[in-house]
XYZ file of C-alpha atoms in Angstrom:
323
model
C 14.051 129.233 86.887
C 11.150 130.901 85.680
C 8.897 132.773 88.017
C 5.089 133.509 88.075
C 5.089 137.070 86.882
C 2.285 136.666 84.350
C -0.326 135.592 86.770
C -0.688 137.582 89.746
C -3.550 135.233 91.399
C -1.356 131.953 91.501
C 1.810 133.977 92.681
C 0.059 135.093 95.336
C -1.377 131.753 96.553
C 1.367 131.142 98.812
C -0.704 130.923 102.118
C -2.896 128.456 100.398
C -0.141 126.152 99.010
C 1.614 126.345 102.694
C -1.791 124.974 104.538
C -1.792 122.185 101.780
C 1.976 121.355 102.445
C 1.218 121.458 106.120
C -1.369 119.249 105.800
C 0.602 116.715 103.745
C 3.536 116.829 106.063
C 1.487 116.294 109.017
C 3.826 118.541 111.442
C 4.034 122.307 110.915
C 7.763 122.231 111.946
C 8.772 119.899 108.713
C 7.645 122.618 106.054
C 10.273 125.445 105.825
C 10.389 128.793 104.125
C 9.020 129.382 100.689
C 11.646 128.740 98.138
C 9.625 130.297 94.823
C 7.545 129.195 92.211
C 7.756 127.592 88.853
C 5.612 128.196 85.918
C 4.614 124.429 84.643
C 1.985 125.973 82.004
C -0.752 128.491 81.199
C -2.627 129.314 84.338
C -0.570 126.567 86.376
C 2.148 127.146 88.614
C 3.842 125.118 91.420
C 5.030 126.512 95.058
C 8.237 124.957 96.736
C 8.903 124.975 100.318
C 11.608 123.646 101.978
C 11.822 120.380 103.765
C 12.963 120.041 107.483
C 11.669 116.877 107.785
C 14.276 114.357 109.245
C 15.868 112.190 106.938
C 14.784 114.291 103.802
C 17.167 117.250 103.903
C 17.452 118.976 100.495
C 13.779 117.663 99.392
C 11.224 120.099 98.522
C 7.607 120.395 99.395
C 5.891 121.198 96.317
C 2.140 122.385 95.637
C 0.730 123.090 92.010
C -2.187 125.487 91.896
C -4.283 126.710 88.930
C -7.256 128.646 87.858
C -10.033 128.742 85.575
C -9.949 131.130 82.515
C -10.882 134.626 84.066
C -11.078 133.190 87.640
C -9.888 134.988 90.624
C -9.659 132.295 92.912
C -6.699 129.484 92.924
C -7.388 126.094 93.056
C -5.003 123.137 94.489
C -4.180 120.674 91.838
C -1.757 118.292 93.730
C 0.679 118.352 96.470
C 3.727 116.065 96.652
C 7.361 115.889 98.050
C 9.911 116.273 95.227
C 13.972 115.941 95.656
C 15.949 119.499 95.112
C 19.184 119.792 93.680
C 20.873 118.697 96.972
C 18.590 115.876 98.078
C 20.165 112.658 98.906
C 18.637 110.133 96.308
C 18.945 106.319 96.297
C 21.019 104.600 93.420
C 19.561 104.222 90.114
C 16.684 101.889 89.495
C 17.772 98.694 87.991
C 15.638 96.179 86.603
C 15.354 92.927 88.534
C 16.807 90.988 85.589
C 19.877 92.911 85.589
C 20.461 93.376 89.250
C 22.553 90.234 90.006
C 26.426 90.738 89.337
C 29.351 88.292 89.757
C 29.887 86.995 93.386
C 26.299 87.620 94.132
C 25.501 84.254 93.850
C 25.429 81.841 97.327
C 24.716 78.523 98.491
C 21.368 77.262 97.537
C 20.920 80.219 94.818
C 20.255 79.325 91.169
C 20.686 81.495 88.096
C 18.078 81.470 85.444
C 18.810 79.757 81.834
C 19.897 81.739 79.034
C 19.193 79.808 76.211
C 21.098 82.898 74.020
C 24.267 83.287 76.486
C 26.754 84.615 73.910
C 29.542 83.085 76.066
C 28.574 79.727 75.304
C 27.948 77.610 71.859
C 26.671 74.380 71.048
C 29.197 71.206 71.758
C 30.290 68.515 69.830
C 27.785 66.251 68.104
C 28.988 62.773 67.470
C 29.602 62.076 63.614
C 30.196 58.398 63.746
C 33.955 59.008 62.520
C 35.948 57.210 65.367
C 39.034 59.519 64.806
C 37.021 62.775 65.065
C 34.846 61.697 67.729
C 37.835 60.514 69.850
C 39.774 63.675 69.657
C 36.836 65.816 70.362
C 35.026 64.039 73.022
C 38.039 62.112 74.633
C 40.789 64.574 74.423
C 38.973 68.180 74.295
C 36.082 67.188 76.297
C 33.457 68.805 73.871
C 30.853 66.382 74.345
C 28.741 68.758 76.451
C 25.371 70.504 75.240
C 27.127 73.711 75.108
C 30.717 74.525 75.697
C 32.711 77.633 75.965
C 32.878 80.030 73.007
C 35.716 82.423 71.776
C 33.887 85.186 73.211
C 33.589 83.492 76.682
C 37.142 82.343 76.368
C 38.312 85.901 75.607
C 36.361 87.553 78.406
C 37.617 84.883 80.916
C 41.208 85.629 79.804
C 40.876 89.321 79.995
C 39.148 89.085 83.403
C 41.801 86.498 84.857
C 44.773 88.613 83.375
C 43.696 91.710 84.998
C 42.764 90.517 88.135
C 44.315 89.890 91.601
C 46.087 86.809 89.732
C 47.660 88.643 87.067
C 50.942 90.328 86.292
C 49.947 93.565 87.594
C 48.762 92.669 91.125
C 50.654 94.064 93.951
C 51.968 90.766 95.184
C 53.218 89.819 91.715
C 55.235 93.038 91.435
C 56.616 92.487 94.747
C 57.819 88.684 93.820
C 61.327 87.773 92.626
C 60.274 85.056 90.347
C 57.078 84.161 87.921
C 54.763 81.236 88.191
C 55.953 79.475 85.089
C 59.213 78.864 86.962
C 57.258 77.551 89.873
C 57.033 73.739 90.635
C 53.516 74.018 92.119
C 52.098 75.577 88.657
C 49.664 73.012 87.063
C 49.490 73.758 83.530
C 46.227 74.143 81.646
C 45.304 72.619 78.233
C 44.076 74.357 75.239
C 44.467 77.728 74.172
C 44.269 78.932 78.019
C 47.028 76.800 78.851
C 49.388 79.353 76.804
C 48.634 81.882 79.374
C 47.416 80.803 82.644
C 47.893 77.726 85.324
C 46.211 76.570 88.378
C 48.436 77.319 91.642
C 48.704 73.863 93.911
C 50.680 75.610 96.933
C 49.025 75.338 100.018
C 51.269 78.087 101.514
C 50.335 80.607 98.417
C 47.364 83.168 98.575
C 46.484 81.955 95.106
C 46.178 77.992 96.124
C 43.507 76.352 93.975
C 43.333 79.643 91.813
C 43.843 80.287 87.996
C 47.225 82.355 87.775
C 48.675 83.989 85.105
C 52.323 82.590 83.931
C 53.622 85.885 84.857
C 52.239 86.054 88.183
C 54.226 85.751 91.216
C 54.219 85.421 94.815
C 56.494 84.942 97.877
C 55.794 80.938 98.012
C 57.612 80.277 94.799
C 59.312 76.761 95.112
C 62.663 78.003 94.056
C 63.128 81.177 95.810
C 63.608 82.130 99.353
C 65.725 84.445 101.709
C 68.512 83.787 103.966
C 67.827 83.621 107.665
C 67.962 87.143 109.375
C 69.666 87.025 113.017
C 67.516 88.644 115.570
C 67.995 92.247 116.553
C 67.085 91.384 120.144
C 70.008 92.003 122.402
C 70.735 88.410 124.220
C 70.515 88.639 127.894
C 72.317 86.629 130.654
C 70.958 83.569 131.878
C 68.840 83.953 134.983
C 69.585 81.036 137.732
C 67.128 80.398 140.530
C 68.773 80.042 143.416
C 65.791 79.184 145.726
C 64.316 76.370 143.576
C 65.136 72.807 143.922
C 64.651 70.514 141.014
C 63.708 66.986 141.343
C 65.595 64.520 139.120
C 63.563 61.347 138.277
C 64.815 57.957 137.459
C 66.518 57.081 140.847
C 65.526 53.726 142.138
C 62.636 54.202 144.997
C 63.336 50.734 146.561
C 66.625 51.554 147.887
C 66.943 51.537 151.617
C 68.439 54.645 152.976
C 69.786 54.185 156.531
C 70.031 56.855 158.884
C 72.720 57.469 161.515
C 70.739 55.999 164.270
C 70.213 52.613 162.346
C 73.845 52.285 160.798
C 76.038 49.866 162.810
C 78.868 51.254 164.571
C 82.146 49.748 163.893
C 82.802 49.282 167.891
C 79.888 46.945 168.026
C 81.000 44.622 164.722
C 82.635 41.355 166.221
C 86.288 41.199 165.384
C 86.028 37.588 164.115
C 83.269 38.193 161.551
C 84.775 41.620 160.326
C 85.932 40.644 156.718
C 89.567 41.756 155.916
C 89.811 43.882 152.841
C 92.489 42.968 150.056
C 93.642 39.932 152.121
C 93.468 36.363 151.234
C 93.414 33.277 153.638
C 96.583 31.553 154.081
C 95.188 28.275 153.247
C 93.904 29.573 149.861
C 97.217 31.839 148.919
C 98.527 30.404 145.766
C 102.155 28.989 145.773
C 104.970 30.159 144.033
C 105.692 28.218 140.444
C 109.266 27.377 141.748
C 109.923 23.653 142.879
C 111.580 22.765 146.291
C 114.980 21.746 146.389
C 115.555 18.008 146.744
C 118.127 18.201 149.770
C 115.475 20.680 151.612
C 112.546 19.324 153.892
C 109.193 20.437 152.900
C 108.077 23.459 154.915
C 105.701 22.736 157.527
C 102.480 24.805 157.419
C 101.650 26.318 160.976
C 98.403 26.180 161.926
C 96.748 29.071 163.687
C 97.648 28.985 167.276
C 94.892 28.564 170.068
C 94.089 31.500 172.261
C 96.213 32.133 175.215
C 94.841 30.115 178.361
C 93.834 32.092 181.103
C 96.361 31.610 183.936
C 94.393 32.075 187.086
C 92.049 29.325 185.411
C 94.926 26.926 184.595
C 96.385 27.109 188.187
C 93.165 26.465 189.711
C 92.735 23.435 187.438
C 96.340 22.019 188.592
C 95.504 22.644 192.281
C 92.151 20.929 191.982
C 93.701 17.767 190.351
C 94.327 14.473 192.539
C 97.795 13.216 193.215
C 98.976 9.927 191.434
C-alpha cells in the first residue's frame, strides 16, 4: 500500500478528514483509528479510518482530499464507507434474468418464454404420408410445437444419473438388488428407456420418480429380511387378583331365587312330589312272554284305600240303630 510521502500538505490533513468522517457517520464512536492513506493520484490522496459501527466491522471510512497546484490548503473531494479486506460482503451481483435456479418455481409462478432454448427443437410437421405421420405422431408423440433436443435429453440423463435416483446414491449403494429386477419399475420409451424407468412402489422413497435401472432401495419387490426375534426379555404375566371380570352373554331374564323364596322340602305335599326314575304301575310295560294256558291271569291290585281312623269307626258303630 503506497503512502503520501510526496505531498506533506495532504498527508497532514488527518484532522480534517476525521471531522468529515464523523459528520458522515453521525456518531463519533463509530469512527475508529486512522489506518493510513492511499495515493490516488497527483495531489490526491485518501485517508482511511476504521469503522466501529454495528454491522460494519472490517469496513473503512474513506475521505479523499486534494489541493490546487502550489496550494497549502487541503480540500475534501468525497467521503464514503468502503469495505476493507476483512469486511463481510453480500453475494456477488447476479442479473435478474439469471437469478432463477432449478427448484425456485412455485405454485403460480410462470417462467419467461425462451424462443432460442437449446434444450428444445421444432416438433414434427405433418408431411401427408400416413406411414411417416403415424409413426412420428402416434408412436413417438412428436406432434408438439417443440420437443426435447439431443442436448436437452443428454442434460436430463446426466442430471438424473448423478442425482439421488442414480446408482451412486447412499440408498442405492446399501440396497441388495437393482431397480431393473423390481416388479414396480415402469419402463420408459425411447432412448431414455435404456437407462431409466419410473418407480411405482408407494413404500419406496422414489415413488413416482425417474430412477436409473442400476438404482436400488429397500422396497424391492423380490428382496426382504427374515423376521428377527426381539431382544427384549420376556417377563411373567401379571395377574390382578383384585379385579372382577364381568362376562357378558348370560340371560338377563333368568329368575334367581334367594334362600328365603326357595320352597323347602318339608312344606311340599307328599302326593304332589314327583318320584324320580319311577313309572306308574298302570303304565309299566308288560314283558314280552305270553301267559301259560293253565295259569289264571294275574290280578292287578289297585291302590289300597287309606286306613280308617279307629276311633271314628267305633263311634259310627255305636251310633248306628239296632235292626
